[in-house]
Coordinates of C-alpha atoms in Angstrom, one line a residue:
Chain A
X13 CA 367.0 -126.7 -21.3
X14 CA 366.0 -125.7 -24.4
X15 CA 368.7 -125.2 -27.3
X16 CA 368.0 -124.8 -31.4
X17 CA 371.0 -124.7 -34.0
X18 CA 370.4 -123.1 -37.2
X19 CA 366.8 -124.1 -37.3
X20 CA 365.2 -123.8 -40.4
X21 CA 361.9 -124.1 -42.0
X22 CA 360.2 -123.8 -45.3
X23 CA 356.8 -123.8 -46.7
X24 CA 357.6 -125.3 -49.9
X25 CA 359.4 -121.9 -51.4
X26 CA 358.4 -120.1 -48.9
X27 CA 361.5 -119.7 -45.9
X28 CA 359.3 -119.2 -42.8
X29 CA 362.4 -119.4 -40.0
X30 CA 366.2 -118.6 -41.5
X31 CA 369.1 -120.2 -39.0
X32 CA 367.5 -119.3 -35.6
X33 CA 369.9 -120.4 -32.7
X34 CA 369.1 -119.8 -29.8
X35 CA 368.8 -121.2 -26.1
X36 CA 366.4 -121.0 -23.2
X37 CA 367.3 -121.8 -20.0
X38 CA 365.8 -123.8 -16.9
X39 CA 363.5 -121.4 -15.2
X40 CA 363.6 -118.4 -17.8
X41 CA 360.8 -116.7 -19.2
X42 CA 361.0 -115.8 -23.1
X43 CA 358.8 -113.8 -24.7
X44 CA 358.7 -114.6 -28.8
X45 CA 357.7 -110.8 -30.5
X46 CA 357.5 -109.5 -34.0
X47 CA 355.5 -108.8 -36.7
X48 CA 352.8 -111.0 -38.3
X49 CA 354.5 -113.6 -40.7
X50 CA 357.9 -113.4 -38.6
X51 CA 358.4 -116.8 -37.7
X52 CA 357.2 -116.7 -34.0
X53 CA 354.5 -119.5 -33.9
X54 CA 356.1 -121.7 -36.8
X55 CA 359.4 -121.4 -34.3
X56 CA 357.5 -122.2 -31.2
X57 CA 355.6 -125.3 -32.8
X58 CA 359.1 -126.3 -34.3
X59 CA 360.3 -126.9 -30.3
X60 CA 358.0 -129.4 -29.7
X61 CA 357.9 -130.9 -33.4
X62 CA 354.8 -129.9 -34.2
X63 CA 356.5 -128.5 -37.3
X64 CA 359.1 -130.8 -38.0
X65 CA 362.0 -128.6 -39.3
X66 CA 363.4 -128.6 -42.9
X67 CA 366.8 -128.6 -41.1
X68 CA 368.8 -127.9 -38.1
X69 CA 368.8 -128.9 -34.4
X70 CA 366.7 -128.7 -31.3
X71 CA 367.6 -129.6 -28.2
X72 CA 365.9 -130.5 -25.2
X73 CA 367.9 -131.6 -22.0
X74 CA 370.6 -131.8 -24.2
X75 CA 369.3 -134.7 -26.1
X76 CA 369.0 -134.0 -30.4
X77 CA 365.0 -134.6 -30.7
X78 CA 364.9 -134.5 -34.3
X79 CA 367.0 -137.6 -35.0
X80 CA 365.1 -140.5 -35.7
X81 CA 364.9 -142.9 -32.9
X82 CA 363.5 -140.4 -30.7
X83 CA 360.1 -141.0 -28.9
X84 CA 358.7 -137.6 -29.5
X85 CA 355.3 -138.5 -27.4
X86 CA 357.9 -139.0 -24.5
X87 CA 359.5 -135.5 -25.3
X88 CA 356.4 -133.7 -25.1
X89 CA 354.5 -135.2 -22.3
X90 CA 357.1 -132.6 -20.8
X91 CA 356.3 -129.6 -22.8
X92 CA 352.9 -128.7 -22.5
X93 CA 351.1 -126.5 -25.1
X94 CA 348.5 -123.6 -25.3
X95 CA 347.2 -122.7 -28.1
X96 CA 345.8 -119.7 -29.6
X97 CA 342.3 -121.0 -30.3
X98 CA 342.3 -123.1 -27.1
X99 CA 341.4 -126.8 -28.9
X100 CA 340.1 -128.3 -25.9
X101 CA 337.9 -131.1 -26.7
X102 CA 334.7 -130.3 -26.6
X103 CA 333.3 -133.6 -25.8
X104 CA 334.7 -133.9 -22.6
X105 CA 333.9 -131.9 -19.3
X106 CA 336.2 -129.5 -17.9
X107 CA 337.9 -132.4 -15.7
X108 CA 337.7 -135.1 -18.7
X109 CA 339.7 -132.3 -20.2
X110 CA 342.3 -131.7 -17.8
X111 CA 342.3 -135.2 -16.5
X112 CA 342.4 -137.1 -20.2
X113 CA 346.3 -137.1 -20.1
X114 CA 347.3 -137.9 -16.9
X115 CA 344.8 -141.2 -16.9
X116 CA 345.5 -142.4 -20.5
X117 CA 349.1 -141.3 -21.3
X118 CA 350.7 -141.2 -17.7
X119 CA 348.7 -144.0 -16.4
X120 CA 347.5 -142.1 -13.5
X121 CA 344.5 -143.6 -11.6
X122 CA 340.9 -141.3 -12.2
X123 CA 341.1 -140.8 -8.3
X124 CA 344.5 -139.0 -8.1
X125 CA 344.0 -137.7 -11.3
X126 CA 340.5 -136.1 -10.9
X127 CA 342.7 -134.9 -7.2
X128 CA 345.0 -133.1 -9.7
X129 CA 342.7 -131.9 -11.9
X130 CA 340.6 -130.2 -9.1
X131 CA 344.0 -128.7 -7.9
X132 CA 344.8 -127.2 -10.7
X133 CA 341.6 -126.3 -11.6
X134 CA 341.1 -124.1 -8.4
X135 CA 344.5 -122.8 -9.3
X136 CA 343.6 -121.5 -12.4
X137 CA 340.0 -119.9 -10.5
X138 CA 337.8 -122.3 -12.2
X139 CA 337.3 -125.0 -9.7
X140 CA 333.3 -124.5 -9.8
X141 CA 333.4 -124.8 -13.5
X142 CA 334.8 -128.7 -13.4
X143 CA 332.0 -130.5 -14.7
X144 CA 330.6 -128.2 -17.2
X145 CA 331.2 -128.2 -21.2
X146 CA 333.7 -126.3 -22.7
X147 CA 330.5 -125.0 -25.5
X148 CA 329.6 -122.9 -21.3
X149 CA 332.5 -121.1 -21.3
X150 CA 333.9 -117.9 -21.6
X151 CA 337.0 -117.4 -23.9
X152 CA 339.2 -116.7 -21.1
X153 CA 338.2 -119.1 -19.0
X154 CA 338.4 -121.6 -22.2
X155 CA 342.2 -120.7 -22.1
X156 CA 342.6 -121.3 -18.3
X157 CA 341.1 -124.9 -19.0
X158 CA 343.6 -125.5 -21.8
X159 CA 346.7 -124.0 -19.5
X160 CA 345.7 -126.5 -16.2
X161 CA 345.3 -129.1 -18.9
X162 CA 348.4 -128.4 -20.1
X163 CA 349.9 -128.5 -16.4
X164 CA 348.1 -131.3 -15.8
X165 CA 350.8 -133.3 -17.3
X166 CA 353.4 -131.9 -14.7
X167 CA 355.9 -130.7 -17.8
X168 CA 358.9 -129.0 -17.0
X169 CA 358.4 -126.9 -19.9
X170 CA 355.0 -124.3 -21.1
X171 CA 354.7 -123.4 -25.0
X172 CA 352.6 -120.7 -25.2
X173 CA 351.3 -119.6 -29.0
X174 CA 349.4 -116.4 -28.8
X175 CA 347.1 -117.1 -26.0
X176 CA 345.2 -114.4 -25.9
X177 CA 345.0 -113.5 -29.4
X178 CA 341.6 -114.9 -29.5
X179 CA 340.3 -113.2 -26.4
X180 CA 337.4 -109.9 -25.6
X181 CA 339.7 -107.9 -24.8
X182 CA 338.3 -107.9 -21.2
X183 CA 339.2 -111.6 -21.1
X184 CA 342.7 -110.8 -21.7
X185 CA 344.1 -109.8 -17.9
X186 CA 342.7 -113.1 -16.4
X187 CA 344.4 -115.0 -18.6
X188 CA 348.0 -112.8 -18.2
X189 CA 347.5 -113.1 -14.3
X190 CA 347.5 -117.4 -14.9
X191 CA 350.5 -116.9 -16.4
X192 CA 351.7 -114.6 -14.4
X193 CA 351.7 -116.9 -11.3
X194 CA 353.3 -119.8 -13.6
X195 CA 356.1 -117.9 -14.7
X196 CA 356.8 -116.6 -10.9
X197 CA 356.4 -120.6 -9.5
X198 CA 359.6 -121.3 -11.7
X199 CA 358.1 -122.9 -15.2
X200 CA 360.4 -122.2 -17.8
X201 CA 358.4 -120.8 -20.8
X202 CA 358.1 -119.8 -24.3
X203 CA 355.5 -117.4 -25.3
X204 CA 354.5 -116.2 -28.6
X205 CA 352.5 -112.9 -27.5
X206 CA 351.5 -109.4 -28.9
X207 CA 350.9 -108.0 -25.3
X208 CA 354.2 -106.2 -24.7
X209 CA 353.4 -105.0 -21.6
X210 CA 352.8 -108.3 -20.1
X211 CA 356.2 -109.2 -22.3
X212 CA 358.2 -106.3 -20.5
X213 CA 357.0 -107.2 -17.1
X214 CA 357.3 -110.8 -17.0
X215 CA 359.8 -112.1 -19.6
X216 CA 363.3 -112.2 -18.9
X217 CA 364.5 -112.4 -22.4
X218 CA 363.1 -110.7 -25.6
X219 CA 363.2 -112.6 -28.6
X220 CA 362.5 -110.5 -31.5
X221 CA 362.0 -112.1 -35.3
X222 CA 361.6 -110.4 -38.1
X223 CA 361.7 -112.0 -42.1
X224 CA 362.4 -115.6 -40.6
X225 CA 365.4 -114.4 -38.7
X226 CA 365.9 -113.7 -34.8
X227 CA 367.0 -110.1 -35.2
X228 CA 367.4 -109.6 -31.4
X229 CA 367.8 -111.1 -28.3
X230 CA 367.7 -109.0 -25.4
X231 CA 366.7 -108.5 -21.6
X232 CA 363.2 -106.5 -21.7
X233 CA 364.4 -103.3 -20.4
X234 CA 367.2 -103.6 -23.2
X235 CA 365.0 -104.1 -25.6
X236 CA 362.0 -102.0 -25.4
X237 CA 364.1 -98.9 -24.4
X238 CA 367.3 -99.5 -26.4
X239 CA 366.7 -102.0 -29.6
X240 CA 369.5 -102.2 -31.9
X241 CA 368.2 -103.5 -35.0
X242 CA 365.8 -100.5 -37.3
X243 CA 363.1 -103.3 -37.8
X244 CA 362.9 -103.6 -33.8
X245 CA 362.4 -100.1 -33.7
X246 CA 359.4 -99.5 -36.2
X247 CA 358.0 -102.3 -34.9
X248 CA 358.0 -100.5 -31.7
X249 CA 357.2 -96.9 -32.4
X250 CA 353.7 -99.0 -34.0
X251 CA 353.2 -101.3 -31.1
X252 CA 353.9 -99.4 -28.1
Chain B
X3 CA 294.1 -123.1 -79.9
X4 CA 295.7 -122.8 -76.5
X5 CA 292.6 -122.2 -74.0
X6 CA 290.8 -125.1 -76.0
X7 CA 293.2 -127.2 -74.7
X8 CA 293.7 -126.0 -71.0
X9 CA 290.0 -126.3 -71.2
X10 CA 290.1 -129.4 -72.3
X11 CA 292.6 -131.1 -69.2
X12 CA 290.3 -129.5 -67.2
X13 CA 286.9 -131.2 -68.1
X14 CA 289.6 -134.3 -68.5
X15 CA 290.6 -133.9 -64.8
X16 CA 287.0 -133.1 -63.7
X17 CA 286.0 -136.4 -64.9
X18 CA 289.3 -138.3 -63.6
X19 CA 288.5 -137.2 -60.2
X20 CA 284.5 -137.6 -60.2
X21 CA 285.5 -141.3 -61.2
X22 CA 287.8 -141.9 -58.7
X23 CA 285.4 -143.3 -56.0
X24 CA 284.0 -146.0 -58.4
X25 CA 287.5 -146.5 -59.8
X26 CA 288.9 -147.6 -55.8
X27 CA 285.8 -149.7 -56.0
X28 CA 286.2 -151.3 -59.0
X29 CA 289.5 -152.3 -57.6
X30 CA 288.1 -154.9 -55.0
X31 CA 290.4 -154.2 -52.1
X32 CA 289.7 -157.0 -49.9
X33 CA 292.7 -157.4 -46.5
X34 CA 290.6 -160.1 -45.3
X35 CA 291.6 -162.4 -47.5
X36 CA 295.2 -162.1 -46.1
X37 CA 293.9 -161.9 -42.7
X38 CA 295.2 -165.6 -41.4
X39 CA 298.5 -164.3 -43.8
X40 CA 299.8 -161.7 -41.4
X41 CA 301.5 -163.0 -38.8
X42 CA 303.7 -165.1 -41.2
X43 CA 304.4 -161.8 -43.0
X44 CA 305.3 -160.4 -39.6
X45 CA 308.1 -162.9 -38.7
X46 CA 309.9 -161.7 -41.6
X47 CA 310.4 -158.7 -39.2
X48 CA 313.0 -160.4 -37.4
X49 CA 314.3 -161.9 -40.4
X50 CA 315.2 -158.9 -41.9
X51 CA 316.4 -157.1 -38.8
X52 CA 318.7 -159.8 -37.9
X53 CA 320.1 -159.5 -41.7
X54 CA 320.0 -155.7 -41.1
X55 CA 321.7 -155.4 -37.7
X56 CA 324.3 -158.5 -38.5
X57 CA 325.5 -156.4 -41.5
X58 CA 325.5 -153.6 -39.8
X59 CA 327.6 -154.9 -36.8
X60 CA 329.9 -156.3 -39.6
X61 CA 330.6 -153.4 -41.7
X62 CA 330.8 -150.3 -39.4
X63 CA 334.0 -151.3 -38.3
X64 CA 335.0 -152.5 -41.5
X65 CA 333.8 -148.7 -43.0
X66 CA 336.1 -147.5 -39.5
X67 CA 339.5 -149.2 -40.8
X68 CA 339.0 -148.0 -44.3
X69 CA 338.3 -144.3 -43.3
X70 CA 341.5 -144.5 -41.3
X71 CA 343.5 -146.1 -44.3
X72 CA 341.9 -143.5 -46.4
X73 CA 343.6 -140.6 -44.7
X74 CA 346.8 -142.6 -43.6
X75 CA 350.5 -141.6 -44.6
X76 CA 351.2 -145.1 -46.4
X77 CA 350.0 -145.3 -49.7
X78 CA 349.5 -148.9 -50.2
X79 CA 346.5 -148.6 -47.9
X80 CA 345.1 -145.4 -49.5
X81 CA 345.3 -147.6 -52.6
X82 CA 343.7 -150.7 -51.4
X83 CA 340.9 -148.7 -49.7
X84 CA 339.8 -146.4 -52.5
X85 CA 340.1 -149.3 -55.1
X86 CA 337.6 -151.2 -52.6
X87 CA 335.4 -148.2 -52.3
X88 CA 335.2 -147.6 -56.1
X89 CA 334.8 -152.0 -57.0
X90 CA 332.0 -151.9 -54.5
X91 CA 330.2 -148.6 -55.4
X92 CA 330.6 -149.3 -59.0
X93 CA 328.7 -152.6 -59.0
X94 CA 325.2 -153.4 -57.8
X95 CA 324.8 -154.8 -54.8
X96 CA 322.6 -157.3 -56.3
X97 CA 325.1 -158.6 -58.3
X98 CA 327.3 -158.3 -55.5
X99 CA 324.9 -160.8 -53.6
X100 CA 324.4 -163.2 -56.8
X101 CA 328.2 -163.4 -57.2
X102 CA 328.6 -164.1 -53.3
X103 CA 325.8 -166.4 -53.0
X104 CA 326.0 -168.2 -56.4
X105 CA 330.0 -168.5 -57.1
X106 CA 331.2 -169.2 -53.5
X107 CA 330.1 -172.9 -53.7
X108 CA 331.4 -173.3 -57.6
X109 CA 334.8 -171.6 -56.4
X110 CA 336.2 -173.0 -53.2
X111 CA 333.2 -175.8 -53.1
X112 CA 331.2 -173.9 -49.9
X113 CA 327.7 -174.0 -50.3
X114 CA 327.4 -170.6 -48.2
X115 CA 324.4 -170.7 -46.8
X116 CA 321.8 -167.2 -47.5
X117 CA 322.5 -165.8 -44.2
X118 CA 326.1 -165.5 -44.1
X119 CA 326.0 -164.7 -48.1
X120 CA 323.7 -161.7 -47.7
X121 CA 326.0 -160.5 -44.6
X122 CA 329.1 -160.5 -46.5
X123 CA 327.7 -158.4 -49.6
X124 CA 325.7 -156.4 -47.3
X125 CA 328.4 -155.5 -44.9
X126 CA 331.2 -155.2 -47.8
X127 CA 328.8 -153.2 -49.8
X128 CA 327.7 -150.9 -46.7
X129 CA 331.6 -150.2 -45.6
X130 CA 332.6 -148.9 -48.8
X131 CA 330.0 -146.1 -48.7
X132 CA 330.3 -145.7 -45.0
X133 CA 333.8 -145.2 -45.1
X134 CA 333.5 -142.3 -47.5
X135 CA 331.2 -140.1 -44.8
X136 CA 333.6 -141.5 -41.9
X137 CA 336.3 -140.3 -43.7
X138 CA 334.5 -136.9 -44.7
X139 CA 333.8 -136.6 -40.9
X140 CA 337.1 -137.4 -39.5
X141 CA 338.9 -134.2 -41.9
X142 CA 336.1 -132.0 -40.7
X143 CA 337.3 -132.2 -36.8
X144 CA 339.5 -129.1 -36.3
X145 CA 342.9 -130.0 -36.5
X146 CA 344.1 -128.2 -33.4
X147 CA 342.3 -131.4 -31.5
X148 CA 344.6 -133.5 -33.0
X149 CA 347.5 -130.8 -32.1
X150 CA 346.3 -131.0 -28.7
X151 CA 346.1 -134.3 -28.6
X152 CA 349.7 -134.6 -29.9
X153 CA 351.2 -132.1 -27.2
X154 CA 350.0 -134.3 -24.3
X155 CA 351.5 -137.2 -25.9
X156 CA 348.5 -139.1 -27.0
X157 CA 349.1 -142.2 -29.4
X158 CA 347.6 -142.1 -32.7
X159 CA 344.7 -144.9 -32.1
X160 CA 343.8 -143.6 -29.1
X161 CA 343.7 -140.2 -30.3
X162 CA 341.5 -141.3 -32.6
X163 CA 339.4 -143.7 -30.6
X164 CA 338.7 -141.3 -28.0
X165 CA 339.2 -137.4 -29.2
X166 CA 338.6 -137.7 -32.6
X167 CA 336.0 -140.5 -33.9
X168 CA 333.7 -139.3 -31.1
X169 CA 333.8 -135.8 -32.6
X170 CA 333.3 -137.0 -36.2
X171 CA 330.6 -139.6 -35.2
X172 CA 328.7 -136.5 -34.2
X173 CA 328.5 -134.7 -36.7
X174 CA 328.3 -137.6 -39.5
X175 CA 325.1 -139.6 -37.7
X176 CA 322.7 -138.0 -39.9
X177 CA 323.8 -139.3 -42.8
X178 CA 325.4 -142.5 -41.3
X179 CA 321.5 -143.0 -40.3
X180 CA 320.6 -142.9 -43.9
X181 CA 323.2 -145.6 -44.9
X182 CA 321.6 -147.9 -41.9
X183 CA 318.0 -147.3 -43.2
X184 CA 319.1 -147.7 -46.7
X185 CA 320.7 -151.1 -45.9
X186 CA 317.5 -152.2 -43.9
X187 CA 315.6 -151.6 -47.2
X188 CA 318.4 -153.1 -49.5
X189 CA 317.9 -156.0 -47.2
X190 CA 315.1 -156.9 -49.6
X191 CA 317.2 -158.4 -52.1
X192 CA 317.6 -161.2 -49.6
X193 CA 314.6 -162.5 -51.4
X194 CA 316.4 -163.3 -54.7
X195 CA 318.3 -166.0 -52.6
X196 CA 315.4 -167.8 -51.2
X197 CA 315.6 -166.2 -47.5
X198 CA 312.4 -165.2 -46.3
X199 CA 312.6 -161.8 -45.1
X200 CA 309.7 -159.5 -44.8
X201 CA 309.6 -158.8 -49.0
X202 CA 309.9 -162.6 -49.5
X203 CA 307.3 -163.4 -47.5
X204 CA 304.9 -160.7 -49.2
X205 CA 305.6 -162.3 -52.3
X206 CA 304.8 -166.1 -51.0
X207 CA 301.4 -165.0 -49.8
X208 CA 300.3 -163.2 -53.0
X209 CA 301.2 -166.3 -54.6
X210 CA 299.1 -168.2 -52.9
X211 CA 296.5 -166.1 -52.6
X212 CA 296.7 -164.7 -56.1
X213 CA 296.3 -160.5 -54.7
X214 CA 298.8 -158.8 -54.8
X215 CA 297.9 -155.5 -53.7
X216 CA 297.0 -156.4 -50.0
X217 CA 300.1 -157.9 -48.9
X218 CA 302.8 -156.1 -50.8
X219 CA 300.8 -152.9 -48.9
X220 CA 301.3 -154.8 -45.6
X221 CA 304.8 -155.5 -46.3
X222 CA 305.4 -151.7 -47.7
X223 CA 303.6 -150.7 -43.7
X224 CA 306.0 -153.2 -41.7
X225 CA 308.8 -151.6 -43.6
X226 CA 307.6 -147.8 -43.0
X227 CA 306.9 -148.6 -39.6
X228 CA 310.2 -150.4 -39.3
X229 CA 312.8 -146.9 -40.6
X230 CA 309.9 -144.7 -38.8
X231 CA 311.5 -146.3 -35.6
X232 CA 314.8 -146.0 -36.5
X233 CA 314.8 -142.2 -37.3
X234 CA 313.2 -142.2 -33.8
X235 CA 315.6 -143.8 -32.2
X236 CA 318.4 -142.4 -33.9
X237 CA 317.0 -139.0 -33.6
X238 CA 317.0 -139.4 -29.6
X239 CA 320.8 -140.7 -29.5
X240 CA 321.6 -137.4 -31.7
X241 CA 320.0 -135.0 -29.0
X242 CA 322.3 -137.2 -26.5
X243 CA 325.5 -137.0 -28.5
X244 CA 324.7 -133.2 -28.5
X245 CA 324.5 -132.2 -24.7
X246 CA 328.4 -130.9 -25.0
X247 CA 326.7 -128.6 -27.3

């Protein structure tokens, strides 16, 4: 589903990702660890050209999206994106929020959208929240906005770049559970995450990058009991 | 030496402000002279608002297009906007008006007439400082809104029209309301081209009456009374704009 070839990317002399290739398949869970300046979210932001990379492929449905006659708004109305520090618009109501795409990008009429929106607003436990500000909320429940926002758009694919980085630590298990319940419905993901134990219990693949490079690739259990790579295990005696 | 003279400014201002009753007397303030004057002062109220709001109308989304080719990837705009910024901030407006009002007719043979004339220059003028705070405004939204915007596939103009104007709009009115009550003021120069706006029509009626003190006050009032309503107004959209808050 998802597919990069020796994806690189630099900050001007500064190599943030070296030759990542990689693939993630329909339905899988990956979880994106490391340390801090590793590469995760510049990888993850690559995948939906957010970054566009300095060179390389990426893949999606087997089609090359960083030629040039590719209609990227296409290509990511099918991947959605949360981010670490939410960026919901904070203009716009709950519903505006998670409603905004699916009337002005995918057409949608407000009825069956505002339908939607209510959907997957209870879904996320926030249904009574729909017509407040986003200013009223709680971090965590900022972060549930932005994830039925997100799904809002029905993608195939969820990008997920720290999402509870930002959170009271208190916050942080509401947020996990959402995710939770996506990842068990079937939604392929990519999540760039410092919570390992949500990483060993709901990822089926490790992806571990260290330096710009992915220095492993493993199942969970694999990888937090058995890593092969020194960096993966200091990183590991500190984290866990 | 030095308490001489302290003592001095303060016998000096003693008898400054003991004279001060007879001094406003002496003056012969008389507003009934320019009683049956007022209401023609007063329809220069529309006058000027209609120059005021016209310009206005005309320029904000001329100061809009400029802000957005300010900050655009292509640099011929960049070029062509910040050479228009810097031609019409570094010129007076009133020459801007004169040159509008007076050359128009000798170039292309037009004889623009004072309303349209003071428009143009007004709104032309307005835009290039407008644009500036737009601009200033639109690179102070956070730019994970336009990352957001981005991953649900939102075009560029309507990211901007809807997620991102309305976000700098807020925070820029202030001083966006300072550019509108400066223009309404600027809207005096009107007068150098024969319309009669409020400050024109102060000027006919101490000419014919020969004061000058009562109706340039009334027309100084009108135009007090005239921003204090604005900053009202604008005051009460602001608290509007800021419920999300």
């Amino acid at each position: 589903m998802i597919k990069t070839e020796f994806l690189c990317k630099s900050f001007g002399k500064l190599d943030v990702l070296k030759d990542i290739s990689t693939e993630i398949q329909k339905g899988e869970v990956v979880a994106i660890i490391g340390p801090s300046g590793g590469g995760k979210s510049t990888f993850l932001r690559c995948l939906n050209l957010l970054e566009f990379p300095t060179r390389g492929r990426v893949y999606i449905d087997n089609v090359d999206i960083t030629t040039k006659n590719i209609d990227i708004k296409k290509v990511r109305q099918n991947m959605g994106m949360v981010f670490q520090h939410f960026n919901l618009f904070p203009h716009k109501t709950v519903l505006q929020n998670v409603t905004y795409g699916p009337i002005k990008v995918k057409k949608m009429s407000k009825a069956e959208a505002d339908k939607l929106g209510l959907d997957l607003l209870a879904k996320v436990g926030l249904a009574e929240k729909s017509d407040a500000y986003p200013s009223r909320l709680s971090g965590g429940q900022k972060q549930r906005v932005a994830i039925a926002r997100a799904l809002a758009m029905q993608p195939e694919i969820m990008l997920f770049d720290e999402p509870t980085s930002a959170l009271d630590p208190e916050m942080v298990k509401e947020v996990l559970e959402v995710m939770k319940g996506l990842a068990n419905s079937g939604m392929t993901m990519a999540i760039v995450t410092h919570e390992m134990g949500f990483a060993r219990e709901v990822a089926n693949r490790i992806l571990f990058l260290e330096g710009g490079r992915l220095a492993e690739d493993a199942p969970p259990d694999v990888f937090f009991t058995n890593p092969k790579s020194d960096r993966a295990c200091q990183f590991l005696e500190k984290v866990l | 030496m030095m308490s001489d003279l302290i003592n001095f400014d303060f016998i000096h201002s003693r008898y400054l402000f003991s004279m001060l009753p007879y001094t406003l007397a002496a003056l012969d303030l008389d507003f009934s002279k320019i009683a049956d004057n007022i209401p023609f002062i007063l329809w220069g109220v529309p006058v000027t608002l209609s120059f005021s709001i016209a310009s206005v109308l005309c320029g904000f989304p001329l100061a809009i297009l400029l802000a957005i080719f300010k900050i655009s990837g292509i640099k011929p705009l960049r070029w062509f906007a910040d050479f228009y910024t810097s031609l019409f901030r570094g010129t007076p407006l009133l020459l801007q008006l004169s040159l509008i009002y007076f050359a128009t007719p000798q170039l292309i043979g037009y004889s623009i007439p004072p309303f349209q004339a003071a428009v143009l220059a007004f709104s032309l003028n307005s835009a290039a400082y407008s644009s500036e705070t737009i601009r200033g405004g639109i690179l102070a939204v956070d730019k994970g809104q336009r990352e957001a915007a981005m991953t649900l596939g939102v075009s560029y103009p309507l990211m901007m029209w809807d997620l991102i104007l309305p976000q700098a709009f807020k925070n820029i009115l202030p001083a966006l309301v300072n550019e509108t009550i400066a223009l309404l003021k600027d809207s005096s120069l009107v007068s150098t081209i024969g319309a009669l706006d409020l400050m024109r029509r102060g000027t006919v009626v101490a000419s014919e009456k020969y004061v000058y003190f009562e109706p340039l006050i009334v027309v100084g009032f009108v135009y007090y009374v005239l921003v204090m309503s604005l900053t009202w107004a604008a005051q009460r959209f602001e608290r509007r704009m800021r419920r999300s808050d």
